[in-house]
């Protein structure tokens, strides 16, 4: 007979979360016991940088900024919902305040600009040894004809460390200037749709940014 497969990473039957009853509604499709046994880390990036980057990569699927996928992927609404859920959960289940710094929210722009500083903060909260973090590596390369994989992973696979941009990521971007660049890269309609997405996401982004490490 075929042996039973047990995924110990998700198997929490013998843990205290096995029969967990969440004090607040579960906003996801995940089982309560998995949600309760997870340590959430949320990564954000300024919409002005994140959204056009996503569109460039996703264009390999022939999707556009006018498709539903773009609206779903260019929103921090879901991240904010998860942040608020876990904060409410910990307030009700952790009276000693041991989880006061969770969920951890990481600003991707700060992570690129001050990689070591951000990772030290992260490790201090997560209880990890920062000296074990690897900040450089050998380029792995990407040997494949799969265009989606190339589009999303080529830069990572060819990197030898964190890739910093020509300008500090902490600089507040000029949205109107970016709209002009998007118009040149795509067209006016795409640029305006991108602008709308950025403006729509700013409230949730700012909310999460204020809670970053």
PDB file of C-alpha atoms in Angstrom:
ATOM      1  CA  UNK A   1       0.000   0.000   0.000  1.00  0.00           C
ATOM      2  CA  UNK A   2       1.061   3.561  -0.637  1.00  0.00           C
ATOM      3  CA  UNK A   3       2.508   5.101   2.570  1.00  0.00           C
ATOM      4  CA  UNK A   4       0.616   7.978   4.128  1.00  0.00           C
ATOM      5  CA  UNK A   5       2.135  11.399   3.544  1.00  0.00           C
ATOM      6  CA  UNK A   6       2.254  13.693   6.550  1.00  0.00           C
ATOM      7  CA  UNK A   7       3.089  17.369   6.082  1.00  0.00           C
ATOM      8  CA  UNK A   8       4.606  18.212   9.445  1.00  0.00           C
ATOM      9  CA  UNK A   9       4.820  21.873   8.536  1.00  0.00           C
ATOM     10  CA  UNK A  10       1.049  22.194   8.543  1.00  0.00           C
ATOM     11  CA  UNK A  11       0.209  19.320  10.858  1.00  0.00           C
ATOM     12  CA  UNK A  12      -0.647  21.031  14.152  1.00  0.00           C
ATOM     13  CA  UNK A  13      -2.833  18.246  15.543  1.00  0.00           C
ATOM     14  CA  UNK A  14      -0.659  17.847  18.637  1.00  0.00           C
ATOM     15  CA  UNK A  15      -0.207  21.571  19.239  1.00  0.00           C
ATOM     16  CA  UNK A  16      -2.227  23.953  21.362  1.00  0.00           C
ATOM     17  CA  UNK A  17      -3.793  25.313  18.167  1.00  0.00           C
ATOM     18  CA  UNK A  18      -5.335  21.940  17.242  1.00  0.00           C
ATOM     19  CA  UNK A  19      -8.757  22.810  18.670  1.00  0.00           C
ATOM     20  CA  UNK A  20      -8.382  26.565  18.546  1.00  0.00           C
ATOM     21  CA  UNK A  21     -11.503  28.709  18.555  1.00  0.00           C
ATOM     22  CA  UNK A  22     -10.783  32.117  17.149  1.00  0.00           C
ATOM     23  CA  UNK A  23     -12.286  34.957  19.212  1.00  0.00           C
ATOM     24  CA  UNK A  24     -12.890  36.910  15.995  1.00  0.00           C
ATOM     25  CA  UNK A  25     -14.011  35.821  12.501  1.00  0.00           C
ATOM     26  CA  UNK A  26     -11.438  34.185  10.243  1.00  0.00           C
ATOM     27  CA  UNK A  27     -11.100  36.428   7.127  1.00  0.00           C
ATOM     28  CA  UNK A  28      -9.443  33.721   5.017  1.00  0.00           C
ATOM     29  CA  UNK A  29     -10.114  30.304   3.497  1.00  0.00           C
ATOM     30  CA  UNK A  30      -7.421  28.748   5.709  1.00  0.00           C
ATOM     31  CA  UNK A  31      -8.455  26.489   8.599  1.00  0.00           C
ATOM     32  CA  UNK A  32      -8.541  28.299  11.951  1.00  0.00           C
ATOM     33  CA  UNK A  33      -5.827  26.063  13.415  1.00  0.00           C
ATOM     34  CA  UNK A  34      -3.384  26.904  10.616  1.00  0.00           C
ATOM     35  CA  UNK A  35      -4.126  30.607  10.859  1.00  0.00           C
ATOM     36  CA  UNK A  36      -3.587  30.545  14.628  1.00  0.00           C
ATOM     37  CA  UNK A  37      -0.290  28.659  14.350  1.00  0.00           C
ATOM     38  CA  UNK A  38       1.202  31.010  11.752  1.00  0.00           C
ATOM     39  CA  UNK A  39       3.555  33.916  12.426  1.00  0.00           C
ATOM     40  CA  UNK A  40       2.569  36.523   9.820  1.00  0.00           C
ATOM     41  CA  UNK A  41       5.024  38.751   7.961  1.00  0.00           C
ATOM     42  CA  UNK A  42       3.620  41.363   5.585  1.00  0.00           C
ATOM     43  CA  UNK A  43       5.825  43.005   2.956  1.00  0.00           C
ATOM     44  CA  UNK A  44       4.764  46.229   1.269  1.00  0.00           C
ATOM     45  CA  UNK A  45       6.277  48.585  -1.270  1.00  0.00           C
ATOM     46  CA  UNK A  46       5.213  52.032  -2.442  1.00  0.00           C
ATOM     47  CA  UNK A  47       2.448  51.561  -5.046  1.00  0.00           C
ATOM     48  CA  UNK A  48       4.223  53.902  -7.476  1.00  0.00           C
ATOM     49  CA  UNK A  49       7.040  51.352  -7.698  1.00  0.00           C
ATOM     50  CA  UNK A  50       5.187  48.098  -7.041  1.00  0.00           C
ATOM     51  CA  UNK A  51       2.266  48.394  -9.455  1.00  0.00           C
ATOM     52  CA  UNK A  52       4.088  49.172 -12.727  1.00  0.00           C
ATOM     53  CA  UNK A  53       6.661  46.530 -11.800  1.00  0.00           C
ATOM     54  CA  UNK A  54       3.867  43.982 -11.461  1.00  0.00           C
ATOM     55  CA  UNK A  55       2.329  45.032 -14.780  1.00  0.00           C
ATOM     56  CA  UNK A  56       5.635  44.621 -16.611  1.00  0.00           C
ATOM     57  CA  UNK A  57       6.043  41.097 -15.277  1.00  0.00           C
ATOM     58  CA  UNK A  58       2.388  40.114 -15.683  1.00  0.00           C
ATOM     59  CA  UNK A  59       2.265  41.291 -19.294  1.00  0.00           C
ATOM     60  CA  UNK A  60       3.665  37.883 -20.255  1.00  0.00           C
ATOM     61  CA  UNK A  61       0.196  36.517 -19.453  1.00  0.00           C
ATOM     62  CA  UNK A  62      -1.323  39.034 -21.890  1.00  0.00           C
ATOM     63  CA  UNK A  63      -3.206  40.680 -19.021  1.00  0.00           C
ATOM     64  CA  UNK A  64      -3.679  44.432 -18.843  1.00  0.00           C
ATOM     65  CA  UNK A  65      -4.328  47.061 -16.188  1.00  0.00           C
ATOM     66  CA  UNK A  66      -8.005  46.881 -17.155  1.00  0.00           C
ATOM     67  CA  UNK A  67      -8.377  43.237 -16.113  1.00  0.00           C
ATOM     68  CA  UNK A  68      -9.699  42.074 -12.746  1.00  0.00           C
ATOM     69  CA  UNK A  69      -6.347  40.460 -11.916  1.00  0.00           C
ATOM     70  CA  UNK A  70      -4.676  43.864 -11.881  1.00  0.00           C
ATOM     71  CA  UNK A  71      -7.232  45.267  -9.443  1.00  0.00           C
ATOM     72  CA  UNK A  72      -6.740  42.316  -7.098  1.00  0.00           C
ATOM     73  CA  UNK A  73      -2.946  42.312  -7.234  1.00  0.00           C
ATOM     74  CA  UNK A  74      -2.553  46.081  -6.903  1.00  0.00           C
ATOM     75  CA  UNK A  75      -4.282  46.472  -3.565  1.00  0.00           C
ATOM     76  CA  UNK A  76      -3.090  46.476   0.037  1.00  0.00           C
ATOM     77  CA  UNK A  77      -6.628  45.945   1.251  1.00  0.00           C
ATOM     78  CA  UNK A  78      -6.020  42.251   1.862  1.00  0.00           C
ATOM     79  CA  UNK A  79      -2.760  42.870   3.727  1.00  0.00           C
ATOM     80  CA  UNK A  80      -4.477  45.422   5.939  1.00  0.00           C
ATOM     81  CA  UNK A  81      -7.321  43.006   6.680  1.00  0.00           C
ATOM     82  CA  UNK A  82      -4.796  40.379   7.762  1.00  0.00           C
ATOM     83  CA  UNK A  83      -2.854  42.865   9.872  1.00  0.00           C
ATOM     84  CA  UNK A  84      -5.990  44.005  11.688  1.00  0.00           C
ATOM     85  CA  UNK A  85      -7.129  40.417  12.160  1.00  0.00           C
ATOM     86  CA  UNK A  86      -3.905  39.338  13.837  1.00  0.00           C
ATOM     87  CA  UNK A  87      -3.685  42.449  16.004  1.00  0.00           C
ATOM     88  CA  UNK A  88      -7.233  41.815  17.245  1.00  0.00           C
ATOM     89  CA  UNK A  89      -6.438  38.124  17.712  1.00  0.00           C
ATOM     90  CA  UNK A  90      -3.302  38.786  19.760  1.00  0.00           C
ATOM     91  CA  UNK A  91      -5.021  41.404  21.914  1.00  0.00           C
ATOM     92  CA  UNK A  92      -7.584  38.790  22.923  1.00  0.00           C
ATOM     93  CA  UNK A  93      -5.256  35.808  23.295  1.00  0.00           C
ATOM     94  CA  UNK A  94      -1.996  37.384  24.484  1.00  0.00           C
ATOM     95  CA  UNK A  95      -2.676  39.464  27.631  1.00  0.00           C
ATOM     96  CA  UNK A  96       1.050  39.450  28.516  1.00  0.00           C
ATOM     97  CA  UNK A  97       1.860  41.275  25.279  1.00  0.00           C
ATOM     98  CA  UNK A  98       4.463  38.797  24.041  1.00  0.00           C
ATOM     99  CA  UNK A  99       3.144  39.231  20.495  1.00  0.00           C
ATOM    100  CA  UNK A 100       2.944  43.036  20.608  1.00  0.00           C
ATOM    101  CA  UNK A 101       5.272  43.364  17.597  1.00  0.00           C
ATOM    102  CA  UNK A 102       3.333  40.907  15.421  1.00  0.00           C
ATOM    103  CA  UNK A 103       2.400  40.838  12.614  1.00  0.00           C
ATOM    104  CA  UNK A 104       5.752  42.089  11.372  1.00  0.00           C
ATOM    105  CA  UNK A 105       5.350  44.600   8.548  1.00  0.00           C
ATOM    106  CA  UNK A 106       8.401  45.141   6.338  1.00  0.00           C
ATOM    107  CA  UNK A 107       8.728  48.064   3.950  1.00  0.00           C
ATOM    108  CA  UNK A 108      10.372  46.636   0.848  1.00  0.00           C
ATOM    109  CA  UNK A 109      11.862  50.007  -0.049  1.00  0.00           C
ATOM    110  CA  UNK A 110      13.579  50.295   3.350  1.00  0.00           C
ATOM    111  CA  UNK A 111      14.692  46.679   3.048  1.00  0.00           C
ATOM    112  CA  UNK A 112      16.508  47.470  -0.197  1.00  0.00           C
ATOM    113  CA  UNK A 113      18.017  50.707   1.121  1.00  0.00           C
ATOM    114  CA  UNK A 114      19.074  49.423   4.565  1.00  0.00           C
ATOM    115  CA  UNK A 115      19.108  45.654   4.202  1.00  0.00           C
ATOM    116  CA  UNK A 116      21.225  44.835   7.240  1.00  0.00           C
ATOM    117  CA  UNK A 117      19.440  47.285   9.515  1.00  0.00           C
ATOM    118  CA  UNK A 118      16.027  45.951   8.549  1.00  0.00           C
ATOM    119  CA  UNK A 119      17.080  42.324   8.894  1.00  0.00           C
ATOM    120  CA  UNK A 120      18.542  42.984  12.343  1.00  0.00           C
ATOM    121  CA  UNK A 121      15.209  44.448  13.464  1.00  0.00           C
ATOM    122  CA  UNK A 122      13.362  41.517  11.938  1.00  0.00           C
ATOM    123  CA  UNK A 123      15.606  38.921  13.579  1.00  0.00           C
ATOM    124  CA  UNK A 124      15.354  40.632  16.971  1.00  0.00           C
ATOM    125  CA  UNK A 125      11.566  40.362  16.864  1.00  0.00           C
ATOM    126  CA  UNK A 126      11.447  36.885  15.334  1.00  0.00           C
ATOM    127  CA  UNK A 127      14.089  35.451  17.653  1.00  0.00           C
ATOM    128  CA  UNK A 128      16.471  34.576  14.828  1.00  0.00           C
ATOM    129  CA  UNK A 129      20.264  34.804  14.699  1.00  0.00           C
ATOM    130  CA  UNK A 130      21.066  37.734  12.410  1.00  0.00           C
ATOM    131  CA  UNK A 131      24.620  36.454  11.910  1.00  0.00           C
ATOM    132  CA  UNK A 132      23.173  33.558   9.915  1.00  0.00           C
ATOM    133  CA  UNK A 133      21.671  35.884   7.289  1.00  0.00           C
ATOM    134  CA  UNK A 134      23.366  35.628   3.895  1.00  0.00           C
ATOM    135  CA  UNK A 135      23.658  38.997   2.163  1.00  0.00           C
ATOM    136  CA  UNK A 136      25.410  37.820  -0.991  1.00  0.00           C
ATOM    137  CA  UNK A 137      25.270  34.632  -3.030  1.00  0.00           C
ATOM    138  CA  UNK A 138      26.257  33.037  -6.305  1.00  0.00           C
ATOM    139  CA  UNK A 139      23.969  33.781  -9.229  1.00  0.00           C
ATOM    140  CA  UNK A 140      21.851  30.707  -9.859  1.00  0.00           C
ATOM    141  CA  UNK A 141      20.777  31.540 -13.378  1.00  0.00           C
ATOM    142  CA  UNK A 142      17.441  30.561 -14.849  1.00  0.00           C
ATOM    143  CA  UNK A 143      17.560  27.783 -17.439  1.00  0.00           C
ATOM    144  CA  UNK A 144      14.028  27.588 -18.783  1.00  0.00           C
ATOM    145  CA  UNK A 145      11.873  28.520 -21.743  1.00  0.00           C
ATOM    146  CA  UNK A 146       8.928  29.252 -19.462  1.00  0.00           C
ATOM    147  CA  UNK A 147       8.186  32.915 -20.168  1.00  0.00           C
ATOM    148  CA  UNK A 148       6.215  33.561 -16.944  1.00  0.00           C
ATOM    149  CA  UNK A 149       9.078  32.160 -14.863  1.00  0.00           C
ATOM    150  CA  UNK A 150      11.570  34.266 -16.780  1.00  0.00           C
ATOM    151  CA  UNK A 151       9.415  37.362 -16.364  1.00  0.00           C
ATOM    152  CA  UNK A 152       8.995  37.012 -12.601  1.00  0.00           C
ATOM    153  CA  UNK A 153      12.196  35.237 -11.523  1.00  0.00           C
ATOM    154  CA  UNK A 154      15.023  36.088 -13.943  1.00  0.00           C
ATOM    155  CA  UNK A 155      16.244  39.134 -12.011  1.00  0.00           C
ATOM    156  CA  UNK A 156      16.264  37.217  -8.726  1.00  0.00           C
ATOM    157  CA  UNK A 157      18.003  34.176 -10.190  1.00  0.00           C
ATOM    158  CA  UNK A 158      20.680  36.296 -11.849  1.00  0.00           C
ATOM    159  CA  UNK A 159      21.331  38.446  -8.773  1.00  0.00           C
ATOM    160  CA  UNK A 160      24.289  38.122  -6.394  1.00  0.00           C
ATOM    161  CA  UNK A 161      22.819  40.291  -3.652  1.00  0.00           C
ATOM    162  CA  UNK A 162      20.158  42.885  -2.947  1.00  0.00           C
ATOM    163  CA  UNK A 163      19.849  45.125  -6.006  1.00  0.00           C
ATOM    164  CA  UNK A 164      19.734  48.797  -5.098  1.00  0.00           C
ATOM    165  CA  UNK A 165      18.193  51.398  -7.392  1.00  0.00           C
ATOM    166  CA  UNK A 166      19.906  54.542  -8.702  1.00  0.00           C
ATOM    167  CA  UNK A 167      17.955  56.691  -6.224  1.00  0.00           C
ATOM    168  CA  UNK A 168      17.138  56.128  -2.533  1.00  0.00           C
ATOM    169  CA  UNK A 169      13.855  54.246  -2.219  1.00  0.00           C
ATOM    170  CA  UNK A 170      12.926  56.433   0.756  1.00  0.00           C
ATOM    171  CA  UNK A 171      12.402  59.445  -1.502  1.00  0.00           C
ATOM    172  CA  UNK A 172       8.720  60.335  -1.850  1.00  0.00           C
ATOM    173  CA  UNK A 173       7.937  59.668  -5.519  1.00  0.00           C
ATOM    174  CA  UNK A 174       6.381  62.322  -7.734  1.00  0.00           C
ATOM    175  CA  UNK A 175       3.194  60.667  -8.995  1.00  0.00           C
ATOM    176  CA  UNK A 176       2.623  63.082 -11.876  1.00  0.00           C
ATOM    177  CA  UNK A 177       6.184  62.566 -13.079  1.00  0.00           C
ATOM    178  CA  UNK A 178       5.638  58.816 -12.972  1.00  0.00           C
ATOM    179  CA  UNK A 179       2.395  59.188 -14.931  1.00  0.00           C
ATOM    180  CA  UNK A 180       4.366  60.894 -17.706  1.00  0.00           C
ATOM    181  CA  UNK A 181       6.852  58.014 -17.718  1.00  0.00           C
ATOM    182  CA  UNK A 182       4.047  55.444 -17.795  1.00  0.00           C
ATOM    183  CA  UNK A 183       2.450  57.286 -20.714  1.00  0.00           C
ATOM    184  CA  UNK A 184       5.716  56.994 -22.628  1.00  0.00           C
ATOM    185  CA  UNK A 185       6.128  53.328 -21.681  1.00  0.00           C
ATOM    186  CA  UNK A 186       2.532  52.300 -22.391  1.00  0.00           C
ATOM    187  CA  UNK A 187      -0.056  54.927 -23.333  1.00  0.00           C
ATOM    188  CA  UNK A 188      -2.226  57.586 -21.703  1.00  0.00           C
ATOM    189  CA  UNK A 189      -5.117  55.265 -20.806  1.00  0.00           C
ATOM    190  CA  UNK A 190      -2.831  52.749 -19.120  1.00  0.00           C
ATOM    191  CA  UNK A 191      -1.016  55.531 -17.279  1.00  0.00           C
ATOM    192  CA  UNK A 192      -4.274  56.973 -15.955  1.00  0.00           C
ATOM    193  CA  UNK A 193      -5.476  53.539 -14.832  1.00  0.00           C
ATOM    194  CA  UNK A 194      -2.141  53.010 -13.072  1.00  0.00           C
ATOM    195  CA  UNK A 195      -2.516  56.402 -11.387  1.00  0.00           C
ATOM    196  CA  UNK A 196      -6.017  55.495 -10.188  1.00  0.00           C
ATOM    197  CA  UNK A 197      -4.724  52.228  -8.728  1.00  0.00           C
ATOM    198  CA  UNK A 198      -1.904  54.010  -6.900  1.00  0.00           C
ATOM    199  CA  UNK A 199      -4.223  56.652  -5.459  1.00  0.00           C
ATOM    200  CA  UNK A 200      -6.743  54.009  -4.421  1.00  0.00           C
ATOM    201  CA  UNK A 201      -4.077  51.999  -2.582  1.00  0.00           C
ATOM    202  CA  UNK A 202      -2.439  54.885  -0.725  1.00  0.00           C
ATOM    203  CA  UNK A 203      -4.702  54.812   2.340  1.00  0.00           C
ATOM    204  CA  UNK A 204      -4.008  51.134   3.066  1.00  0.00           C
ATOM    205  CA  UNK A 205      -0.337  51.539   2.158  1.00  0.00           C
ATOM    206  CA  UNK A 206       0.107  54.517   4.503  1.00  0.00           C
ATOM    207  CA  UNK A 207      -1.686  52.626   7.278  1.00  0.00           C
ATOM    208  CA  UNK A 208       0.681  49.665   6.969  1.00  0.00           C
ATOM    209  CA  UNK A 209       3.759  51.854   6.463  1.00  0.00           C
ATOM    210  CA  UNK A 210       3.145  53.479   9.839  1.00  0.00           C
ATOM    211  CA  UNK A 211       3.379  50.007  11.411  1.00  0.00           C
ATOM    212  CA  UNK A 212       6.584  48.887   9.693  1.00  0.00           C
ATOM    213  CA  UNK A 213       9.654  47.853  11.657  1.00  0.00           C
TER     214      UNK A 213
END
